[in-house]
Amino acid sequence: MAREKDKAVQAVDISSLLKMKKKGQKITMLTAYDTPTARMLDDAGIDVLLVGDSAANVVLGYKDTLPVTMDEMIHHTKAVSRGVKRAMVLGDMPFMSYNISHEDAVRNAGRFIKEGGAQAVKLEGGAHVVDTVERLFRAGIPVVGHLGLTPQTAGMQGGYRVQGKTAATAARIVEDALKLQEAGAFMLILECVPDRVGEHVSKALEIPVVGIGAGPGCDGQVLVFHDMVGIGTGFSPKFVRRYANLGQEIVEAASRYKQDVQQGSFPAKEHCFTIKDSEFELLVKKR
Ligand code: KIV
């Protein structure tokens, strides 16, 4: 795998992430679905690249995350692994890849590691997935939990909405988080909860808590790369900060290219290959 090529680079692993939490150094995570993006984010020093099931709606054109398959996720995970020297690659288990049986969950999670080159897998859910997390842990597969808003079961949560807004629902998140930690999860992603709940959960756990829409008190932050650089649907969740407007730049670049081609200013002399006059004359005479 790409990570082994450069022995001089200290790859991010579970113990380095735990150390970061202990030292109060914030963990950075972004989604990536392809090799060039993985390379750029790795060069930027991002600690964890999440091959999110958000690939479904962000780059594959599905309307939500549910239809993406194991084979599609492995394809994208392989591409990301090939671009990385330092970052941890985290494969996101798609809907129904860990919900049917423990055997199925272990087999599918194992594919992310063996075929995809990921170092860990992520799955969504609280108390009801604790047994699965334990089985994966016993199989030697590092697991990251995902609580708060869980997009694969957003329908059961009343849609894409903030979770843990009451003492009772927030307490349930804390309980679930502790159970996941106990079952062997080495990190937790916490999505769309009030900032004080994000901080409270992070303080309650020994493992790092990486937030998305969970406030600055978490041990790290994750965003969907395309949201962060302004490529995509136009809808931007409240928790996103846009660091670039690449979508608009790409549209402008493609429009200029179209105009140049139509007006004949591209390709110019410097983009052309040449043939000797003598050869060209021979060619013309032949006709
Ligand atoms: O799939 C994904 O991109 C995610 C993030 C929202 C954390 O799970």
PDB file of C-alpha atoms and ligand atoms in Angstrom:
ATOM      1  CA  MET A   1       0.000   0.000   0.000  1.00  0.00           C
ATOM      2  CA  ALA A   2       1.039   3.632  -0.565  1.00  0.00           C
ATOM      3  CA  ARG A   3       1.647   4.173   3.167  1.00  0.00           C
ATOM      4  CA  GLU A   4       4.516   1.682   3.182  1.00  0.00           C
ATOM      5  CA  LYS A   5       6.370   3.404   0.341  1.00  0.00           C
ATOM      6  CA  ASP A   6       7.734   6.282   2.375  1.00  0.00           C
ATOM      7  CA  LYS A   7       9.204   4.928   5.579  1.00  0.00           C
ATOM      8  CA  ALA A   8      10.422   8.413   6.606  1.00  0.00           C
ATOM      9  CA  VAL A   9       6.837   9.584   7.190  1.00  0.00           C
ATOM     10  CA  GLN A  10       5.330   8.797  10.588  1.00  0.00           C
ATOM     11  CA  ALA A  11       1.894   7.419   9.731  1.00  0.00           C
ATOM     12  CA  VAL A  12      -1.076   8.372  11.897  1.00  0.00           C
ATOM     13  CA  ASP A  13      -2.268   5.419  13.975  1.00  0.00           C
ATOM     14  CA  ILE A  14      -4.571   4.719  16.900  1.00  0.00           C
ATOM     15  CA  SER A  15      -1.962   5.552  19.507  1.00  0.00           C
ATOM     16  CA  SER A  16      -1.037   8.864  17.866  1.00  0.00           C
ATOM     17  CA  LEU A  17      -4.724   9.873  17.850  1.00  0.00           C
ATOM     18  CA  LEU A  18      -5.095   8.941  21.524  1.00  0.00           C
ATOM     19  CA  LYS A  19      -1.938  10.935  22.306  1.00  0.00           C
ATOM     20  CA  MET A  20      -3.358  13.951  20.468  1.00  0.00           C
ATOM     21  CA  LYS A  21      -6.454  13.848  22.662  1.00  0.00           C
ATOM     22  CA  LYS A  22      -4.336  13.580  25.817  1.00  0.00           C
ATOM     23  CA  LYS A  23      -2.184  16.538  24.766  1.00  0.00           C
ATOM     24  CA  GLY A  24      -5.218  18.611  23.728  1.00  0.00           C
ATOM     25  CA  GLN A  25      -4.091  18.702  20.064  1.00  0.00           C
ATOM     26  CA  LYS A  26      -7.114  18.845  17.772  1.00  0.00           C
ATOM     27  CA  ILE A  27      -7.546  15.988  15.293  1.00  0.00           C
ATOM     28  CA  THR A  28      -8.404  16.956  11.701  1.00  0.00           C
ATOM     29  CA  MET A  29     -10.469  14.716   9.459  1.00  0.00           C
ATOM     30  CA  LEU A  30     -11.927  15.279   5.978  1.00  0.00           C
ATOM     31  CA  THR A  31     -13.721  12.996   3.559  1.00  0.00           C
ATOM     32  CA  ALA A  32     -11.904  11.830   0.420  1.00  0.00           C
ATOM     33  CA  TYR A  33     -13.077   9.526  -2.340  1.00  0.00           C
ATOM     34  CA  ASP A  34     -10.245   9.561  -4.916  1.00  0.00           C
ATOM     35  CA  THR A  35      -6.442   9.492  -5.233  1.00  0.00           C
ATOM     36  CA  PRO A  36      -5.634  13.124  -6.199  1.00  0.00           C
ATOM     37  CA  THR A  37      -7.809  14.520  -3.399  1.00  0.00           C
ATOM     38  CA  ALA A  38      -6.278  12.070  -0.909  1.00  0.00           C
ATOM     39  CA  ARG A  39      -2.796  13.163  -2.001  1.00  0.00           C
ATOM     40  CA  MET A  40      -3.618  16.873  -1.544  1.00  0.00           C
ATOM     41  CA  LEU A  41      -5.252  16.386   1.866  1.00  0.00           C
ATOM     42  CA  ASP A  42      -2.375  14.162   3.007  1.00  0.00           C
ATOM     43  CA  ASP A  43       0.109  16.836   1.869  1.00  0.00           C
ATOM     44  CA  ALA A  44      -1.904  19.393   3.865  1.00  0.00           C
ATOM     45  CA  GLY A  45      -1.350  17.276   6.990  1.00  0.00           C
ATOM     46  CA  ILE A  46      -4.957  16.168   7.556  1.00  0.00           C
ATOM     47  CA  ASP A  47      -4.785  13.344  10.121  1.00  0.00           C
ATOM     48  CA  VAL A  48      -7.641  11.087   9.010  1.00  0.00           C
ATOM     49  CA  LEU A  49      -9.223  10.667   5.558  1.00  0.00           C
ATOM     50  CA  LEU A  50     -12.736   9.304   5.857  1.00  0.00           C
ATOM     51  CA  VAL A  51     -13.951   7.442   2.794  1.00  0.00           C
ATOM     52  CA  GLY A  52     -17.488   8.356   3.816  1.00  0.00           C
ATOM     53  CA  ASP A  53     -20.621   6.675   2.556  1.00  0.00           C
ATOM     54  CA  SER A  54     -21.393  10.303   1.662  1.00  0.00           C
ATOM     55  CA  ALA A  55     -19.596   9.246  -1.555  1.00  0.00           C
ATOM     56  CA  ALA A  56     -23.098   8.066  -2.492  1.00  0.00           C
ATOM     57  CA  ASN A  57     -24.635  11.530  -2.753  1.00  0.00           C
ATOM     58  CA  VAL A  58     -21.466  13.633  -3.058  1.00  0.00           C
ATOM     59  CA  VAL A  59     -19.746  11.914  -5.995  1.00  0.00           C
ATOM     60  CA  LEU A  60     -21.985   9.074  -7.218  1.00  0.00           C
ATOM     61  CA  GLY A  61     -25.219  10.990  -7.786  1.00  0.00           C
ATOM     62  CA  TYR A  62     -27.476   8.989  -5.428  1.00  0.00           C
ATOM     63  CA  LYS A  63     -30.058  11.011  -3.537  1.00  0.00           C
ATOM     64  CA  ASP A  64     -28.813   9.873  -0.102  1.00  0.00           C
ATOM     65  CA  THR A  65     -26.232   7.516   1.408  1.00  0.00           C
ATOM     66  CA  LEU A  66     -28.372   4.370   1.474  1.00  0.00           C
ATOM     67  CA  PRO A  67     -27.824   2.866  -2.010  1.00  0.00           C
ATOM     68  CA  VAL A  68     -24.004   2.814  -2.022  1.00  0.00           C
ATOM     69  CA  THR A  69     -22.661  -0.767  -2.107  1.00  0.00           C
ATOM     70  CA  MET A  70     -19.692  -2.493  -0.492  1.00  0.00           C
ATOM     71  CA  ASP A  71     -18.029  -2.861  -3.907  1.00  0.00           C
ATOM     72  CA  GLU A  72     -18.394   0.880  -4.588  1.00  0.00           C
ATOM     73  CA  MET A  73     -16.998   1.744  -1.155  1.00  0.00           C
ATOM     74  CA  ILE A  74     -14.023  -0.608  -1.621  1.00  0.00           C
ATOM     75  CA  HIS A  75     -13.324   0.933  -5.046  1.00  0.00           C
ATOM     76  CA  HIS A  76     -13.140   4.439  -3.497  1.00  0.00           C
ATOM     77  CA  THR A  77     -11.190   3.252  -0.436  1.00  0.00           C
ATOM     78  CA  LYS A  78      -8.523   1.683  -2.666  1.00  0.00           C
ATOM     79  CA  ALA A  79      -8.229   4.948  -4.604  1.00  0.00           C
ATOM     80  CA  VAL A  80      -7.772   6.970  -1.394  1.00  0.00           C
ATOM     81  CA  SER A  81      -5.241   4.509   0.066  1.00  0.00           C
ATOM     82  CA  ARG A  82      -3.131   4.828  -3.079  1.00  0.00           C
ATOM     83  CA  GLY A  83      -2.804   8.598  -2.490  1.00  0.00           C
ATOM     84  CA  VAL A  84      -1.788   8.565   1.169  1.00  0.00           C
ATOM     85  CA  LYS A  85       1.564   8.447   2.968  1.00  0.00           C
ATOM     86  CA  ARG A  86       0.722   9.729   6.446  1.00  0.00           C
ATOM     87  CA  ALA A  87      -3.022  10.039   7.098  1.00  0.00           C
ATOM     88  CA  MET A  88      -5.118   7.232   8.547  1.00  0.00           C
ATOM     89  CA  VAL A  89      -7.632   5.931   5.994  1.00  0.00           C
ATOM     90  CA  LEU A  90     -11.023   5.234   7.558  1.00  0.00           C
ATOM     91  CA  GLY A  91     -13.565   3.194   5.574  1.00  0.00           C
ATOM     92  CA  ASP A  92     -17.245   3.887   6.196  1.00  0.00           C
ATOM     93  CA  MET A  93     -19.398   0.772   6.347  1.00  0.00           C
ATOM     94  CA  PRO A  94     -22.429   1.288   4.107  1.00  0.00           C
ATOM     95  CA  PHE A  95     -26.042   0.693   5.117  1.00  0.00           C
ATOM     96  CA  MET A  96     -26.812  -3.051   5.512  1.00  0.00           C
ATOM     97  CA  SER A  97     -23.146  -4.076   5.426  1.00  0.00           C
ATOM     98  CA  TYR A  98     -23.079  -4.617   9.231  1.00  0.00           C
ATOM     99  CA  ASN A  99     -26.772  -4.826  10.129  1.00  0.00           C
ATOM    100  CA  ILE A 100     -27.651  -8.390   9.060  1.00  0.00           C
ATOM    101  CA  SER A 101     -25.275 -10.604  11.032  1.00  0.00           C
ATOM    102  CA  HIS A 102     -21.983 -10.397  12.888  1.00  0.00           C
ATOM    103  CA  GLU A 103     -20.369 -12.707  10.308  1.00  0.00           C
ATOM    104  CA  ASP A 104     -21.421 -10.353   7.549  1.00  0.00           C
ATOM    105  CA  ALA A 105     -20.116  -7.357   9.509  1.00  0.00           C
ATOM    106  CA  VAL A 106     -16.708  -8.973  10.116  1.00  0.00           C
ATOM    107  CA  ARG A 107     -16.423 -10.073   6.461  1.00  0.00           C
ATOM    108  CA  ASN A 108     -17.330  -6.626   5.127  1.00  0.00           C
ATOM    109  CA  ALA A 109     -15.195  -4.712   7.617  1.00  0.00           C
ATOM    110  CA  GLY A 110     -12.307  -7.063   6.779  1.00  0.00           C
ATOM    111  CA  ARG A 111     -12.664  -6.132   3.102  1.00  0.00           C
ATOM    112  CA  PHE A 112     -12.011  -2.445   3.917  1.00  0.00           C
ATOM    113  CA  ILE A 113      -8.725  -3.453   5.563  1.00  0.00           C
ATOM    114  CA  LYS A 114      -7.557  -6.262   3.240  1.00  0.00           C
ATOM    115  CA  GLU A 115      -8.776  -4.975  -0.130  1.00  0.00           C
ATOM    116  CA  GLY A 116      -9.250  -1.261   0.506  1.00  0.00           C
ATOM    117  CA  GLY A 117      -6.033  -0.640   2.429  1.00  0.00           C
ATOM    118  CA  ALA A 118      -7.944   1.207   5.200  1.00  0.00           C
ATOM    119  CA  GLN A 119      -6.583   1.192   8.736  1.00  0.00           C
ATOM    120  CA  ALA A 120     -10.016   1.268  10.405  1.00  0.00           C
ATOM    121  CA  VAL A 121     -13.759   1.198   9.742  1.00  0.00           C
ATOM    122  CA  LYS A 122     -16.631   3.360  10.933  1.00  0.00           C
ATOM    123  CA  LEU A 123     -20.204   2.338  11.576  1.00  0.00           C
ATOM    124  CA  GLU A 124     -23.281   4.217  12.763  1.00  0.00           C
ATOM    125  CA  GLY A 125     -25.411   3.575  15.835  1.00  0.00           C
ATOM    126  CA  GLY A 126     -25.509   3.243  19.609  1.00  0.00           C
ATOM    127  CA  ALA A 127     -26.548   0.422  21.930  1.00  0.00           C
ATOM    128  CA  HIS A 128     -27.842  -1.775  19.092  1.00  0.00           C
ATOM    129  CA  VAL A 129     -24.419  -1.975  17.385  1.00  0.00           C
ATOM    130  CA  VAL A 130     -22.345  -2.492  20.538  1.00  0.00           C
ATOM    131  CA  ASP A 131     -22.194  -6.301  19.995  1.00  0.00           C
ATOM    132  CA  THR A 132     -21.063  -5.759  16.412  1.00  0.00           C
ATOM    133  CA  VAL A 133     -18.317  -3.360  17.522  1.00  0.00           C
ATOM    134  CA  GLU A 134     -17.174  -5.948  20.059  1.00  0.00           C
ATOM    135  CA  ARG A 135     -17.052  -8.683  17.389  1.00  0.00           C
ATOM    136  CA  LEU A 136     -15.037  -6.465  15.037  1.00  0.00           C
ATOM    137  CA  PHE A 137     -12.689  -5.543  17.882  1.00  0.00           C
ATOM    138  CA  ARG A 138     -12.190  -9.251  18.687  1.00  0.00           C
ATOM    139  CA  ALA A 139     -11.497  -9.893  14.999  1.00  0.00           C
ATOM    140  CA  GLY A 140      -8.693  -7.306  15.186  1.00  0.00           C
ATOM    141  CA  ILE A 141     -10.485  -4.634  13.183  1.00  0.00           C
ATOM    142  CA  PRO A 142     -10.168  -1.082  14.584  1.00  0.00           C
ATOM    143  CA  VAL A 143     -13.605   0.556  14.822  1.00  0.00           C
ATOM    144  CA  VAL A 144     -14.856   4.145  14.990  1.00  0.00           C
ATOM    145  CA  GLY A 145     -18.420   4.760  16.237  1.00  0.00           C
ATOM    146  CA  HIS A 146     -20.831   7.401  14.912  1.00  0.00           C
ATOM    147  CA  LEU A 147     -23.537   8.935  17.135  1.00  0.00           C
ATOM    148  CA  GLY A 148     -25.866  11.942  17.145  1.00  0.00           C
ATOM    149  CA  LEU A 149     -27.388  12.366  13.716  1.00  0.00           C
ATOM    150  CA  THR A 150     -26.820   9.078  11.909  1.00  0.00           C
ATOM    151  CA  PRO A 151     -27.665   9.650   8.230  1.00  0.00           C
ATOM    152  CA  GLN A 152     -28.253   5.941   7.447  1.00  0.00           C
ATOM    153  CA  THR A 153     -31.183   5.949   9.907  1.00  0.00           C
ATOM    154  CA  ALA A 154     -32.124   9.633   9.647  1.00  0.00           C
ATOM    155  CA  GLY A 155     -35.676   8.574   8.744  1.00  0.00           C
ATOM    156  CA  MET A 156     -36.031   7.042  12.216  1.00  0.00           C
ATOM    157  CA  GLN A 157     -34.635  10.217  13.801  1.00  0.00           C
ATOM    158  CA  GLY A 158     -37.287  12.427  12.221  1.00  0.00           C
ATOM    159  CA  GLY A 159     -35.041  13.540   9.356  1.00  0.00           C
ATOM    160  CA  TYR A 160     -31.718  15.375   9.222  1.00  0.00           C
ATOM    161  CA  ARG A 161     -32.044  17.270  12.490  1.00  0.00           C
ATOM    162  CA  VAL A 162     -30.018  18.173  15.545  1.00  0.00           C
ATOM    163  CA  GLN A 163     -29.952  15.361  18.139  1.00  0.00           C
ATOM    164  CA  GLY A 164     -29.538  15.500  21.927  1.00  0.00           C
ATOM    165  CA  LYS A 165     -31.404  18.750  22.526  1.00  0.00           C
ATOM    166  CA  THR A 166     -33.026  17.512  25.742  1.00  0.00           C
ATOM    167  CA  ALA A 167     -31.307  16.226  28.891  1.00  0.00           C
ATOM    168  CA  ALA A 168     -32.818  12.783  28.281  1.00  0.00           C
ATOM    169  CA  THR A 169     -31.746  12.419  24.634  1.00  0.00           C
ATOM    170  CA  ALA A 170     -28.296  13.888  25.365  1.00  0.00           C
ATOM    171  CA  ALA A 171     -27.860  11.457  28.280  1.00  0.00           C
ATOM    172  CA  ARG A 172     -28.684   8.595  25.901  1.00  0.00           C
ATOM    173  CA  ILE A 173     -25.898   9.781  23.580  1.00  0.00           C
ATOM    174  CA  VAL A 174     -23.448   9.821  26.496  1.00  0.00           C
ATOM    175  CA  GLU A 175     -24.539   6.298  27.535  1.00  0.00           C
ATOM    176  CA  ASP A 176     -24.208   4.990  23.987  1.00  0.00           C
ATOM    177  CA  ALA A 177     -20.793   6.634  23.622  1.00  0.00           C
ATOM    178  CA  LEU A 178     -19.545   4.979  26.825  1.00  0.00           C
ATOM    179  CA  LYS A 179     -20.869   1.604  25.629  1.00  0.00           C
ATOM    180  CA  LEU A 180     -19.093   1.954  22.281  1.00  0.00           C
ATOM    181  CA  GLN A 181     -15.874   2.845  24.064  1.00  0.00           C
ATOM    182  CA  GLU A 182     -16.293  -0.155  26.362  1.00  0.00           C
ATOM    183  CA  ALA A 183     -16.900  -2.412  23.336  1.00  0.00           C
ATOM    184  CA  GLY A 184     -13.525  -1.407  21.872  1.00  0.00           C
ATOM    185  CA  ALA A 185     -14.215   1.580  19.593  1.00  0.00           C
ATOM    186  CA  PHE A 186     -11.038   3.708  19.495  1.00  0.00           C
ATOM    187  CA  MET A 187     -12.685   6.928  18.293  1.00  0.00           C
ATOM    188  CA  LEU A 188     -16.170   8.415  17.941  1.00  0.00           C
ATOM    189  CA  ILE A 189     -17.725  10.713  15.377  1.00  0.00           C
ATOM    190  CA  LEU A 190     -20.464  12.899  16.825  1.00  0.00           C
ATOM    191  CA  GLU A 191     -22.764  14.582  14.318  1.00  0.00           C
ATOM    192  CA  CYS A 192     -25.190  17.463  14.796  1.00  0.00           C
ATOM    193  CA  VAL A 193     -25.540  17.878  18.533  1.00  0.00           C
ATOM    194  CA  PRO A 194     -25.540  21.105  20.587  1.00  0.00           C
ATOM    195  CA  ASP A 195     -22.011  22.411  21.238  1.00  0.00           C
ATOM    196  CA  ARG A 196     -22.203  21.871  24.996  1.00  0.00           C
ATOM    197  CA  VAL A 197     -23.292  18.272  24.448  1.00  0.00           C
ATOM    198  CA  GLY A 198     -20.328  17.770  22.086  1.00  0.00           C
ATOM    199  CA  GLU A 199     -17.936  19.038  24.737  1.00  0.00           C
ATOM    200  CA  HIS A 200     -19.643  17.026  27.488  1.00  0.00           C
ATOM    201  CA  VAL A 201     -19.346  13.757  25.511  1.00  0.00           C
ATOM    202  CA  SER A 202     -15.694  14.494  24.639  1.00  0.00           C
ATOM    203  CA  LYS A 203     -14.882  15.047  28.314  1.00  0.00           C
ATOM    204  CA  ALA A 204     -16.748  11.886  29.353  1.00  0.00           C
ATOM    205  CA  LEU A 205     -14.724   9.642  27.011  1.00  0.00           C
ATOM    206  CA  GLU A 206     -11.103   8.534  27.020  1.00  0.00           C
ATOM    207  CA  ILE A 207     -11.184   7.965  23.260  1.00  0.00           C
ATOM    208  CA  PRO A 208     -11.139  10.966  20.879  1.00  0.00           C
ATOM    209  CA  VAL A 209     -14.463  12.465  19.815  1.00  0.00           C
ATOM    210  CA  VAL A 210     -14.439  14.060  16.374  1.00  0.00           C
ATOM    211  CA  GLY A 211     -17.362  16.403  15.783  1.00  0.00           C
ATOM    212  CA  ILE A 212     -19.304  17.533  12.734  1.00  0.00           C
ATOM    213  CA  GLY A 213     -21.787  20.162  13.795  1.00  0.00           C
ATOM    214  CA  ALA A 214     -20.952  19.301  17.422  1.00  0.00           C
ATOM    215  CA  GLY A 215     -19.067  22.463  18.425  1.00  0.00           C
ATOM    216  CA  PRO A 216     -15.440  23.361  19.140  1.00  0.00           C
ATOM    217  CA  GLY A 217     -15.255  21.401  22.419  1.00  0.00           C
ATOM    218  CA  CYS A 218     -14.755  18.092  20.594  1.00  0.00           C
ATOM    219  CA  ASP A 219     -11.279  16.539  20.287  1.00  0.00           C
ATOM    220  CA  GLY A 220     -11.294  17.102  16.536  1.00  0.00           C
ATOM    221  CA  GLN A 221     -13.402  18.120  13.573  1.00  0.00           C
ATOM    222  CA  VAL A 222     -14.555  16.444  10.363  1.00  0.00           C
ATOM    223  CA  LEU A 223     -16.220  17.956   7.298  1.00  0.00           C
ATOM    224  CA  VAL A 224     -17.246  16.643   3.914  1.00  0.00           C
ATOM    225  CA  PHE A 225     -14.428  17.852   1.617  1.00  0.00           C
ATOM    226  CA  HIS A 226     -16.798  18.980  -1.151  1.00  0.00           C
ATOM    227  CA  ASP A 227     -18.794  21.144   1.316  1.00  0.00           C
ATOM    228  CA  MET A 228     -15.556  22.672   2.622  1.00  0.00           C
ATOM    229  CA  VAL A 229     -14.279  23.694  -0.834  1.00  0.00           C
ATOM    230  CA  GLY A 230     -17.639  24.663  -2.329  1.00  0.00           C
ATOM    231  CA  ILE A 231     -18.185  21.895  -4.866  1.00  0.00           C
ATOM    232  CA  GLY A 232     -21.662  20.477  -4.899  1.00  0.00           C
ATOM    233  CA  THR A 233     -25.321  20.960  -4.586  1.00  0.00           C
ATOM    234  CA  GLY A 234     -25.500  24.515  -3.309  1.00  0.00           C
ATOM    235  CA  PHE A 235     -27.049  23.446   0.003  1.00  0.00           C
ATOM    236  CA  SER A 236     -24.616  24.117   2.805  1.00  0.00           C
ATOM    237  CA  PRO A 237     -25.395  22.891   6.333  1.00  0.00           C
ATOM    238  CA  LYS A 238     -25.075  25.468   9.154  1.00  0.00           C
ATOM    239  CA  PHE A 239     -21.987  23.708  10.551  1.00  0.00           C
ATOM    240  CA  VAL A 240     -19.914  24.060   7.365  1.00  0.00           C
ATOM    241  CA  ARG A 241     -17.301  26.767   6.871  1.00  0.00           C
ATOM    242  CA  ARG A 242     -16.489  27.201   3.190  1.00  0.00           C
ATOM    243  CA  TYR A 243     -12.753  27.620   2.621  1.00  0.00           C
ATOM    244  CA  ALA A 244     -12.891  27.885  -1.171  1.00  0.00           C
ATOM    245  CA  ASN A 245     -15.382  28.260  -3.984  1.00  0.00           C
ATOM    246  CA  LEU A 246     -13.956  25.648  -6.334  1.00  0.00           C
ATOM    247  CA  GLY A 247     -17.333  24.771  -7.856  1.00  0.00           C
ATOM    248  CA  GLN A 248     -17.706  28.310  -9.231  1.00  0.00           C
ATOM    249  CA  GLU A 249     -14.052  28.380 -10.352  1.00  0.00           C
ATOM    250  CA  ILE A 250     -14.517  25.114 -12.246  1.00  0.00           C
ATOM    251  CA  VAL A 251     -17.646  26.399 -14.020  1.00  0.00           C
ATOM    252  CA  GLU A 252     -15.778  29.587 -14.988  1.00  0.00           C
ATOM    253  CA  ALA A 253     -12.734  27.629 -16.213  1.00  0.00           C
ATOM    254  CA  ALA A 254     -14.893  25.283 -18.317  1.00  0.00           C
ATOM    255  CA  SER A 255     -16.789  28.252 -19.825  1.00  0.00           C
ATOM    256  CA  ARG A 256     -13.515  29.985 -20.768  1.00  0.00           C
ATOM    257  CA  TYR A 257     -12.244  26.735 -22.330  1.00  0.00           C
ATOM    258  CA  LYS A 258     -15.445  26.416 -24.378  1.00  0.00           C
ATOM    259  CA  GLN A 259     -15.141  30.001 -25.566  1.00  0.00           C
ATOM    260  CA  ASP A 260     -11.445  29.589 -26.492  1.00  0.00           C
ATOM    261  CA  VAL A 261     -12.133  26.395 -28.471  1.00  0.00           C
ATOM    262  CA  GLN A 262     -15.063  27.939 -30.306  1.00  0.00           C
ATOM    263  CA  GLN A 263     -13.133  31.118 -31.107  1.00  0.00           C
ATOM    264  CA  GLY A 264     -10.013  29.187 -32.203  1.00  0.00           C
ATOM    265  CA  SER A 265      -7.665  30.660 -29.587  1.00  0.00           C
ATOM    266  CA  PHE A 266      -7.102  27.198 -28.116  1.00  0.00           C
ATOM    267  CA  PRO A 267      -5.012  25.224 -28.891  1.00  0.00           C
ATOM    268  CA  ALA A 268      -2.319  27.870 -29.549  1.00  0.00           C
ATOM    269  CA  LYS A 269       1.139  27.358 -31.125  1.00  0.00           C
ATOM    270  CA  GLU A 270       2.675  26.285 -27.792  1.00  0.00           C
ATOM    271  CA  HIS A 271       0.193  23.413 -27.420  1.00  0.00           C
ATOM    272  CA  CYS A 272       0.989  21.925 -30.878  1.00  0.00           C
ATOM    273  CA  PHE A 273       3.451  19.245 -32.053  1.00  0.00           C
ATOM    274  CA  THR A 274       5.475  19.846 -35.256  1.00  0.00           C
ATOM    275  CA  ILE A 275       6.481  17.901 -38.367  1.00  0.00           C
ATOM    276  CA  LYS A 276       9.517  18.749 -40.558  1.00  0.00           C
ATOM    277  CA  ASP A 277       8.676  20.773 -43.708  1.00  0.00           C
ATOM    278  CA  SER A 278      10.271  18.071 -45.908  1.00  0.00           C
ATOM    279  CA  GLU A 279       8.093  15.345 -44.373  1.00  0.00           C
ATOM    280  CA  PHE A 280       4.958  17.409 -44.638  1.00  0.00           C
ATOM    281  CA  GLU A 281       5.684  18.257 -48.314  1.00  0.00           C
ATOM    282  CA  LEU A 282       6.062  14.548 -49.055  1.00  0.00           C
ATOM    283  CA  LEU A 283       2.752  13.858 -47.376  1.00  0.00           C
ATOM    284  CA  VAL A 284       0.960  16.573 -49.355  1.00  0.00           C
ATOM    285  CA  LYS A 285       2.501  15.364 -52.667  1.00  0.00           C
ATOM    286  CA  LYS A 286       1.315  11.808 -51.994  1.00  0.00           C
ATOM    287  CA  ARG A 287      -2.334  12.839 -52.206  1.00  0.00           C
TER     288      ARG A 287
HETATM  289  O1  KIV B   1     -20.087   9.749   5.221  1.00  0.00           O
HETATM  290  C1  KIV B   1     -19.667  10.801   5.743  1.00  0.00           C
HETATM  291  O2  KIV B   1     -19.195  11.731   5.082  1.00  0.00           O
HETATM  292  C2  KIV B   1     -19.750  10.914   7.201  1.00  0.00           C
HETATM  293  C3  KIV B   1     -19.414  12.241   7.792  1.00  0.00           C
HETATM  294  C4  KIV B   1     -20.604  13.118   7.709  1.00  0.00           C
HETATM  295  C5  KIV B   1     -18.916  12.115   9.175  1.00  0.00           C
HETATM  296  O3  KIV B   1     -20.113   9.985   7.855  1.00  0.00           O
END
